[in-house]
Amino acid sequence: MRTRLAVERLLMALLLPIAILWLAQRPGLLQLDAAIHDRMLLLAPHTPAPDILIVAIDERSLSELGRWPWSRDTHARLLERLAADKPRAVLLDLFLTEPSVDTHDDERLAQAMEKLPVYLPLLHANPLAPVSGNWPGFLPPLGLFAERAKGIGHAELTPDIDGVARTLYLREGYAGHLQPYVGALIANHPPGPDDTTDTTRAAPDRTWLRQDPLRLLFAGPRGSYRTVPYVSVLRGEVPGELLRDKLLLVGATAPGLGDQTLTPNARIRGVLPGVEVHANAIDNLLHGRNVYVLSPLAYAAWAIVPLWIALWLLVRMAHHALPIAFGLAAACLLTSVVAMFARHWWLPPAAPMLGLIILYMLWSWRRLESQFAYLRERAQALDALPAGAFEVLPARGAPLADPMARPKRALDRAIARVQRMQKLMDEAMHTMPVAMLICDEEGRIGSSNAAAVRLLGGGALPLRHDDAGALRGVSLPALIAPLAATPRAGATASPAATTDGTHWTARLHGEYITAEARVFRLEAAAFGAAAPEDRGWVIVLPELTAEREAQRQRDEWRRFLSHDLRSPQITILSLLSMHDAATHPGAAPPPDDLLQAIRREAERTLTLAEGFMDYTEAESNDYRFAETHVGAVLLDARDQVWPYAQANGVRVEARLDESDETVIPADGSLLTRAIVNLLNNAIRHSQRGGCVSLRMDIVAGTDGQPGGAVRIIVSDEGSGMTAAQLQALLSTPRGQRLVMKKDNGATTAQPAVPAARGMGLGFSVVRAVLQQHGGRIEAESAPGVGTTFWLTLPLRREAP
């Protein structure tokens, strides 16, 4: 496998550069490079040289001097006018290859050329014309003009493949007879060596050569260089200071006259006249603004080296193929831009960028192919595994004729098996009645069932089956540490192990109590590999609420039977002993107070027994809910306590509207009994002449009671309670707030504050009835002021 990879990479390193170098010479990449080059030129124009002036044969000159061509006498008069102002040089961009009709005009022009340095262009000859003379391949000016010219050179503009002129060659011609560019002569640019010179041959070779390319950096669109009309100079309308010591280029700028060249900036302002292209070329030569191009060897290195760098990086960082390829492509483009603007070097970016893109595609294809081959093998291996105990394999279909379809079917079957097994395990976990969680080595919860959400969510989390992931990502040690029944060292720490090496699962063994008084313990078992990073934990939280509640009730009833019921019986026995002593011979008859005391204690025993029966019935689930008028319940409760109130000299005021039709779903008998217990307690703790108030009102809907509720208020003006007594009364049944204490490993409940106001089982009945009706109880009290209880019951009963 490794040998195959090495061979593939070697082929990429050798064949891809060859392909890129071949593509670089194709029209597509050449045009792309040309477009990028033109965009760069448009972004970096330069200021035209002020010492270059164009004497334009424009439309105004044609309209005033007549149709073209003009007589050479006109050109002679122009040169004579220019000679007076002493320009540095004049390029007469006219082809003087044929004599005039009037030979005197030619002689006058030749005489005018002697008065100042004049440069003349060579006309490119027909390729089929015979090759001879001093300028093979060109038509030179007439002899009398050539003798008097300061310099003669070619003025050929060579467009690229897209027809845009970007490059001008400083030497052109046949081998051994290369002619210099006329602008280079004007700019005194030294010509390079003619490597094609062959003195042994009498006639030049028929191969046309171009050497020393000059890639032009244009100053801007048409009209960038200062231009004056030909006719204005001829008539002396141009100041001499504007012409003195300038390089004057005399040429045609009128449309349809002379050569019009498409240049990179032509997309915005149109073509440039040939004379203006020569102005840009001379300006580049004078100030070193020409754009240099790479030699063939340097261009090959520029196109290939990024590919080799990318391939080396891909071998070392295979997973970062995209940033490597596109990062290097962007670097090539940025390097080309910087080289153009900073050094005037043209580095064509299309070839290396295309090579990097092709390399990325080949590399990604090979990686994907190897991954697909691996996945095919693993899918077939997984599909071949025997079925497990809980798995039913689908029936195998008929053999496939297409070999490419077999891995696809094997992968589909393997995925279906994994999905079925995952669904089976998820459903089995989430439907279990016991709270279960899956945690990682650090104690973070990865999965939980609905029972765990209900147990640890505090009742605020949704209980739907699809929301079992509400605890995902939560740290289990941090979540349950505050719920510990007794504080333990390190219980709030969440790391997997403390400094002494104890794992968090070992530290969290024990019992916990939630805010809803639900009791549970934690049991943990590891699964997976032995390495900590590959190991998980199954956490089970079995609930012990029923067991602890039964234990609490047993302890409570044991205390009740051992204290409350025994106390009146002992009193009765003591009174009977006094009666026996009083009945001895010679003793006086027993007083009436003794009999009254015996009766009182017997009635007390009966009251306790009835309270016990009331509490047992209130704690049961044998409630008969029906539509009940609240006003009728309150009036019935008032009537039941009226004899007791009269006996104690207390007035009961029921502020009720008998016409009120407020109806709630309730067990009227038990609800009446709960209100009677509160009224009896208020009467018992009121002074003679006091008043106990009973009233009701309607409460608007809230978060706890969204459908609204009815509120029953029982208030008195009795002895009242302290804040601690009131808290103890509202916290647990029988007026005791239980604090869990651990003694020798056993958890027991002990009272924290003495019972308040001696309500006994009466208030436990009230709490139980309110709980079964979905209501709540609140109270406010102060010593010597009195106590007020609020019983809030929903107007609509939610389904259990």
XYZ file of C-alpha atoms in Angstrom, residues 172-697:
526
model
C 13.072 42.397 -35.172
C 14.065 40.975 -38.507
C 15.678 38.059 -40.191
C 18.581 36.209 -38.651
C 21.731 38.259 -38.910
C 19.812 41.424 -39.837
C 17.817 42.369 -36.745
C 16.650 45.989 -36.839
C 16.384 48.074 -33.656
C 13.188 49.693 -32.482
C 13.107 53.341 -33.538
C 11.927 54.433 -30.073
C 14.957 52.775 -28.498
C 17.157 54.897 -30.771
C 15.381 58.058 -29.649
C 15.705 57.075 -25.975
C 19.405 56.145 -26.494
C 18.622 52.650 -25.189
C 21.666 50.457 -25.926
C 20.809 47.484 -28.168
C 21.525 43.950 -26.970
C 23.935 41.607 -28.729
C 22.699 40.054 -31.949
C 23.137 36.360 -31.287
C 21.878 35.506 -34.774
C 24.656 37.263 -36.692
C 26.277 34.864 -39.173
C 28.909 36.428 -41.453
C 29.361 33.228 -43.399
C 25.950 33.510 -45.021
C 25.431 35.933 -47.885
C 21.630 35.977 -47.635
C 19.581 36.014 -44.426
C 17.544 33.067 -43.284
C 13.789 33.172 -44.001
C 13.024 32.916 -40.255
C 11.577 36.084 -38.744
C 12.945 36.731 -35.275
C 11.885 38.967 -32.384
C 14.237 39.611 -29.476
C 14.366 41.763 -26.314
C 10.649 42.017 -25.549
C 9.504 45.267 -23.986
C 6.226 44.692 -22.076
C 4.587 48.091 -21.970
C 3.325 49.813 -18.865
C 0.733 52.232 -20.213
C 0.318 55.629 -18.615
C -3.428 55.624 -19.130
C -6.185 55.802 -21.729
C -6.222 57.765 -24.961
C -4.990 61.343 -24.595
C -2.785 60.719 -21.582
C 0.241 62.414 -23.228
C 0.131 66.118 -24.089
C -0.886 66.651 -27.685
C -0.849 69.708 -29.993
C -2.432 69.871 -33.486
C -0.151 69.625 -36.482
C -1.689 72.739 -37.997
C -1.095 74.776 -34.822
C 2.621 74.010 -34.865
C 2.803 74.686 -38.582
C 1.279 78.149 -38.146
C 3.425 79.037 -35.123
C 0.502 79.037 -32.713
C 2.339 76.812 -30.201
C 4.771 78.629 -27.890
C 8.409 77.802 -28.423
C 8.887 76.982 -24.717
C 6.466 74.070 -25.151
C 8.587 72.583 -27.962
C 12.095 73.374 -26.794
C 14.176 70.359 -25.669
C 11.200 68.000 -26.080
C 10.875 64.648 -27.771
C 8.364 65.339 -30.527
C 6.363 62.496 -32.056
C 4.656 63.490 -35.308
C 1.932 61.015 -36.205
C -1.718 60.475 -37.061
C -4.396 60.432 -34.349
C -7.462 61.016 -36.495
C -9.843 58.033 -36.767
C -9.223 55.969 -39.912
C -5.792 57.484 -40.457
C -2.708 55.561 -39.463
C -2.557 52.482 -37.262
C -5.030 52.177 -34.375
C -3.918 49.670 -31.746
C -6.011 47.797 -29.163
C -4.307 48.126 -25.761
C -5.131 46.894 -22.229
C -6.885 50.144 -21.356
C -8.946 50.041 -24.543
C -11.829 48.346 -22.750
C -12.611 51.685 -21.108
C -11.579 54.413 -23.564
C -11.039 52.623 -26.909
C -7.952 52.021 -29.052
C -4.725 54.013 -28.961
C -3.147 55.593 -32.053
C 0.202 54.101 -33.005
C 2.026 57.367 -32.231
C 0.638 57.296 -28.656
C 1.775 53.683 -28.237
C 5.266 54.829 -29.290
C 5.037 57.634 -26.707
C 4.342 55.033 -23.977
C 7.201 52.842 -25.191
C 9.726 55.734 -25.300
C 8.538 56.874 -21.852
C 9.099 53.347 -20.490
C 12.606 53.215 -21.984
C 13.561 56.666 -20.718
C 12.413 56.058 -17.129
C 12.843 52.301 -16.768
C 9.101 51.660 -16.502
C 8.927 48.693 -18.819
C 7.592 45.414 -17.437
C 10.144 42.627 -17.481
C 9.150 39.090 -18.413
C 10.657 35.818 -17.251
C 12.977 33.756 -19.321
C 11.650 30.303 -20.338
C 13.699 28.569 -17.637
C 12.604 31.018 -14.938
C 8.980 30.708 -16.055
C 9.195 26.918 -15.801
C 10.559 27.218 -12.260
C 7.831 29.728 -11.365
C 5.130 27.311 -12.576
C 6.587 24.083 -11.132
C 8.095 24.975 -7.748
C 4.723 25.816 -6.104
C 3.443 22.374 -7.169
C 6.373 20.616 -5.537
C 6.012 22.695 -2.377
C 2.300 21.867 -2.219
C 2.942 18.158 -2.753
C 5.556 18.136 0.039
C 3.145 19.874 2.408
C 0.306 17.516 1.478
C 2.440 14.498 2.290
C 3.230 15.930 5.724
C -0.197 17.465 6.460
C -2.665 15.381 4.484
C -5.715 16.600 6.409
C -5.145 20.230 5.383
C -5.269 19.794 1.610
C -7.762 22.577 0.941
C -5.994 25.353 2.887
C -2.607 24.267 1.506
C -3.686 24.285 -2.159
C -5.767 27.441 -2.076
C -3.343 29.190 0.266
C -0.448 28.618 -2.132
C -2.644 29.656 -5.096
C -3.482 32.893 -3.316
C 0.210 33.361 -2.497
C 1.091 32.991 -6.192
C -1.470 35.607 -7.170
C -0.302 37.964 -4.430
C 3.337 37.473 -5.453
C 2.438 38.305 -9.054
C 0.675 41.501 -7.966
C 3.521 42.589 -5.699
C 6.122 41.843 -8.381
C 4.186 43.900 -10.911
C 3.656 46.937 -8.711
C 6.952 46.932 -6.820
C 9.514 45.655 -9.356
C 7.681 45.735 -12.729
C 8.190 41.996 -13.145
C 5.382 40.072 -14.827
C 4.894 36.654 -13.221
C 1.954 34.971 -15.005
C -0.108 33.414 -12.184
C -2.515 31.269 -14.212
C -0.205 28.270 -14.702
C 0.877 27.764 -11.047
C -2.664 28.449 -9.791
C -4.173 25.948 -12.218
C -1.518 23.413 -11.281
C -2.325 23.783 -7.587
C -6.037 23.337 -8.248
C -5.432 20.215 -10.342
C -3.066 18.858 -7.670
C -5.714 19.413 -4.988
C -8.339 17.636 -7.079
C -6.044 14.679 -7.779
C -4.957 14.465 -4.163
C -8.535 14.639 -2.873
C -9.704 12.074 -5.420
C -7.002 9.612 -4.403
C -7.711 10.123 -0.704
C -11.433 9.674 -1.248
C -10.813 6.576 -3.329
C -8.664 5.023 -0.601
C -11.265 5.918 2.037
C -14.045 4.430 -0.073
C -12.055 1.229 -0.469
C -11.558 1.061 3.298
C -15.254 1.739 3.950
C -16.238 -0.971 1.495
C -14.075 -3.491 3.297
C -15.322 -2.493 6.755
C -18.965 -2.433 5.645
C -18.673 -5.921 4.249
C -16.964 -7.080 7.444
C -19.711 -5.528 9.585
C -22.433 -6.993 7.420
C -20.833 -10.416 7.808
C -21.015 -10.347 11.613
C -23.451 -12.898 13.094
C -26.697 -11.598 14.570
C -26.819 -10.833 18.293
C -29.332 -12.057 20.843
C -31.742 -9.156 20.261
C -31.190 -8.727 16.530
C -33.214 -10.031 13.642
C -31.313 -9.864 10.368
C -33.260 -8.892 7.233
C -33.588 -11.461 4.527
C -30.728 -11.396 2.056
C -31.707 -10.376 -1.453
C -30.701 -11.952 -4.706
C -27.044 -11.613 -5.760
C -26.324 -8.372 -7.599
C -24.872 -8.491 -11.071
C -23.221 -5.090 -10.750
C -20.051 -5.379 -8.610
C -20.261 -1.681 -7.693
C -23.691 -2.170 -6.132
C -22.534 -4.893 -3.705
C -20.571 -2.599 -1.337
C -23.501 -0.176 -1.365
C -25.948 -2.867 -0.293
C -23.526 -4.163 2.343
C -23.126 -0.640 3.736
C -26.902 -0.078 3.748
C -27.467 -3.338 5.592
C -24.736 -2.523 8.133
C -26.170 0.946 8.772
C -29.656 -0.494 9.160
C -28.369 -3.033 11.700
C -26.613 -0.350 13.722
C -29.710 1.865 13.635
C -31.954 -0.949 14.812
C -29.607 -1.850 17.640
C -29.238 1.789 18.686
C -33.010 2.300 18.630
C -33.513 -0.864 20.651
C -30.956 0.171 23.278
C -32.302 3.747 23.464
C -35.888 2.601 23.877
C -34.887 0.019 26.473
C -33.024 2.644 28.483
C -35.581 5.431 28.225
C -38.549 3.237 29.111
C -36.943 1.828 32.251
C -38.707 3.051 35.414
C -35.383 3.419 37.231
C -33.353 6.592 36.627
C -30.299 5.805 34.458
C -27.502 7.936 33.062
C -24.453 7.393 30.858
C -21.436 9.460 31.940
C -17.888 9.859 30.705
C -14.763 9.531 32.796
C -15.065 13.144 33.980
C -18.641 12.696 35.170
C -20.338 14.607 32.341
C -23.771 13.236 31.428
C -23.967 11.956 27.875
C -27.401 10.355 27.938
C -30.278 10.000 30.388
C -33.744 8.495 30.443
C -37.037 10.170 31.311
C -36.964 8.872 34.877
C -33.598 10.551 35.467
C -34.901 13.846 34.051
C -37.916 13.699 36.354
C -35.747 12.854 39.345
C -32.937 15.384 38.827
C -34.811 18.062 36.877
C -36.567 19.437 39.925
C -39.941 19.234 38.212
C -39.057 22.173 35.926
C -37.809 20.164 32.953
C -40.205 18.714 30.355
C -41.100 15.110 30.892
C -41.644 14.101 27.262
C -39.751 11.088 25.988
C -37.887 13.052 23.293
C -36.545 15.511 25.897
C -34.505 12.914 27.738
C -31.358 14.731 26.567
C -32.106 17.761 28.751
C -29.246 16.788 31.096
C -26.676 16.245 28.332
C -23.318 17.832 29.131
C -24.153 18.518 32.813
C -21.600 17.417 35.416
C -23.265 14.744 37.529
C -21.038 15.274 40.628
C -21.779 19.002 40.617
C -25.489 18.337 40.038
C -26.138 15.922 42.893
C -23.545 17.060 45.444
C -25.883 19.754 46.902
C -28.561 17.059 47.308
C -26.481 14.926 49.673
C -28.395 13.890 52.806
C -25.342 14.763 54.916
C -22.264 16.845 53.851
C -19.320 14.771 52.711
C -15.781 15.905 52.056
C -15.195 16.527 48.363
C -18.849 16.014 47.454
C -18.916 19.111 45.250
C -15.739 18.329 43.359
C -16.285 17.475 39.714
C -12.923 16.100 38.494
C -12.732 12.409 37.806
C -10.379 11.812 40.686
C -9.234 13.804 43.702
C -5.673 14.230 44.815
C -5.899 11.064 46.938
C -6.854 8.980 43.879
C -10.496 8.391 44.855
C -12.747 8.202 41.817
C -15.867 10.378 41.764
C -18.132 7.320 41.585
C -16.681 6.048 44.870
C -17.075 9.429 46.554
C -20.703 9.817 45.531
C -22.045 6.567 46.956
C -24.803 7.340 49.451
C -28.299 8.762 49.716
C -29.570 12.089 48.312
C -32.745 14.139 48.818
C -34.179 16.328 46.021
C -36.123 19.554 46.457
C -39.341 17.512 46.175
C -38.204 15.296 49.096
C -37.493 12.354 46.790
C -34.752 10.108 48.165
C -32.370 8.125 45.962
C -28.918 6.610 46.034
C -26.188 6.355 43.404
C -24.774 3.130 41.992
C -22.152 3.078 39.222
C -20.593 0.491 36.923
C -17.861 0.994 34.298
C -18.051 -0.247 30.727
C -15.852 -0.049 27.661
C -12.060 -0.288 27.498
C -9.769 -0.211 30.501
C -8.081 3.011 29.392
C -9.663 6.061 31.107
C -10.137 7.946 27.837
C -12.157 5.031 26.363
C -14.188 4.193 29.472
C -17.753 5.164 30.289
C -19.998 4.747 33.330
C -23.536 3.491 33.724
C -25.157 5.330 36.634
C -28.318 3.970 38.257
C -30.287 6.098 40.737
C -32.768 3.766 42.476
C -35.434 5.759 44.332
C -35.913 5.132 48.065
C -38.685 7.682 48.679
C -41.379 5.112 49.465
C -39.110 3.180 51.859
C -37.975 6.319 53.680
C -41.559 7.653 53.856
C -42.782 4.338 55.294
C -39.959 4.398 57.817
C -40.843 7.991 58.755
C -44.494 7.139 59.178
C -43.639 4.123 61.334
C -41.487 6.290 63.571
C -44.183 8.965 63.731
C -46.952 6.575 64.598
C -44.719 4.869 67.144
C -44.202 8.208 68.819
C -47.938 8.938 68.564
C -48.962 5.627 70.083
C -46.276 5.758 72.753
C -47.049 9.324 73.817
C -50.357 10.795 72.710
C -52.534 7.729 73.197
C -50.784 6.548 76.368
C -51.045 9.912 78.072
C -54.881 9.957 78.561
C -54.925 6.280 79.465
C -52.355 6.798 82.222
C -54.395 9.727 83.491
C -57.543 7.593 83.577
C -55.718 4.865 85.503
C -54.440 7.396 87.975
C -57.930 8.771 88.510
C -59.310 5.276 88.957
C -56.671 4.576 91.612
C -57.793 7.715 93.415
C -61.384 6.449 93.107
C -60.391 3.060 94.617
C -58.741 4.819 97.555
C -61.798 6.946 98.032
C -64.090 3.889 98.179
C -62.282 2.247 101.131
C -64.367 1.749 104.228
C -64.694 5.005 106.120
C -63.676 7.195 103.137
C -65.777 10.050 101.790
C -67.616 9.640 98.455
C -65.539 10.547 95.364
C -65.922 14.139 94.323
C -67.629 15.126 91.061
C -64.350 16.656 89.742
C -62.821 13.201 89.683
C -65.592 11.837 87.519
C -65.392 14.842 85.246
C -61.652 14.320 84.817
C -62.180 10.677 83.912
C -64.807 11.720 81.355
C -62.479 14.405 79.905
C -59.599 11.994 79.402
C -61.891 9.376 77.863
C -63.188 11.995 75.416
C -59.602 13.012 74.683
C -58.770 9.418 73.823
C -61.786 9.267 71.538
C -60.778 12.542 69.877
C -57.271 11.213 69.214
C -58.711 8.033 67.756
C -61.023 10.040 65.492
C -58.108 12.268 64.448
C -56.101 9.191 63.629
C -58.940 7.879 61.475
C -59.280 11.274 59.771
C -55.566 11.378 58.996
C -55.625 7.812 57.658
C -58.511 8.668 55.367
C -56.829 11.925 54.237
C -53.600 10.109 53.419
C -55.411 7.479 51.355
C -56.194 7.781 47.673
C -59.893 7.028 48.208
C -61.092 10.506 47.252
C -64.421 11.089 45.526
C -64.023 14.216 43.431
C -67.140 15.978 42.212
C -68.251 19.487 41.295
C -68.550 21.151 44.711
C -69.839 24.614 45.641
C -67.158 26.291 47.735
C -69.677 28.473 49.553
C -71.664 25.452 50.684
C -68.492 23.797 52.024
C -67.580 26.867 54.056
C -71.072 27.307 55.473
C -71.159 23.631 56.440
C -67.788 23.996 58.199
C -69.045 27.078 60.038
C -72.156 25.232 61.212
C -70.102 22.292 62.511
C -67.841 24.467 64.707
C -70.666 26.730 65.949
C -71.357 24.696 69.193
C -67.638 24.623 70.031
C -67.360 28.363 69.407
C -70.368 29.091 71.604
C -68.930 26.990 74.425
C -65.671 28.978 74.269
C -67.335 32.364 73.870
C -65.816 32.976 70.415
C -67.655 34.530 67.493
C -67.307 32.977 64.009
C -67.877 35.394 61.127
C -68.363 33.885 57.688
C -68.041 36.617 55.073
C -69.629 34.692 52.236
C -71.950 35.486 49.434
C -74.544 32.709 49.479
C -75.415 33.494 45.877
C -71.817 32.760 44.793
C -71.786 29.863 42.321
C -68.026 29.147 42.473
C -67.574 25.420 41.822
C -64.369 23.382 42.082
C -63.626 19.653 41.663
C -63.228 18.431 45.248
C -64.160 15.806 47.837
C -66.590 17.945 49.790
C -66.527 15.835 52.960
C -62.771 15.813 53.396
C -62.403 19.474 52.370
C -65.032 20.415 54.984
C -63.170 18.383 57.615
C -59.894 20.190 56.822
C -61.543 23.622 57.192
C -63.236 22.487 60.422
C -59.823 21.515 61.836
C -58.457 24.992 61.088
C -61.540 26.683 62.605
C -61.390 24.517 65.747
C -57.729 25.342 66.194
C -58.438 29.082 65.742
C -61.279 28.914 68.301
C -59.138 27.010 70.765
C -56.416 29.666 70.712
C -58.753 32.677 70.827
C -59.754 34.586 73.969
C -63.354 34.796 75.086
C -65.095 37.472 73.137
C -62.659 37.037 70.257
C -63.558 36.625 66.607
C -62.601 33.996 64.005
C -63.047 35.053 60.359
C -63.846 32.741 57.437
C -63.954 34.152 53.890
C -63.088 33.331 50.295
C -62.057 35.102 47.053
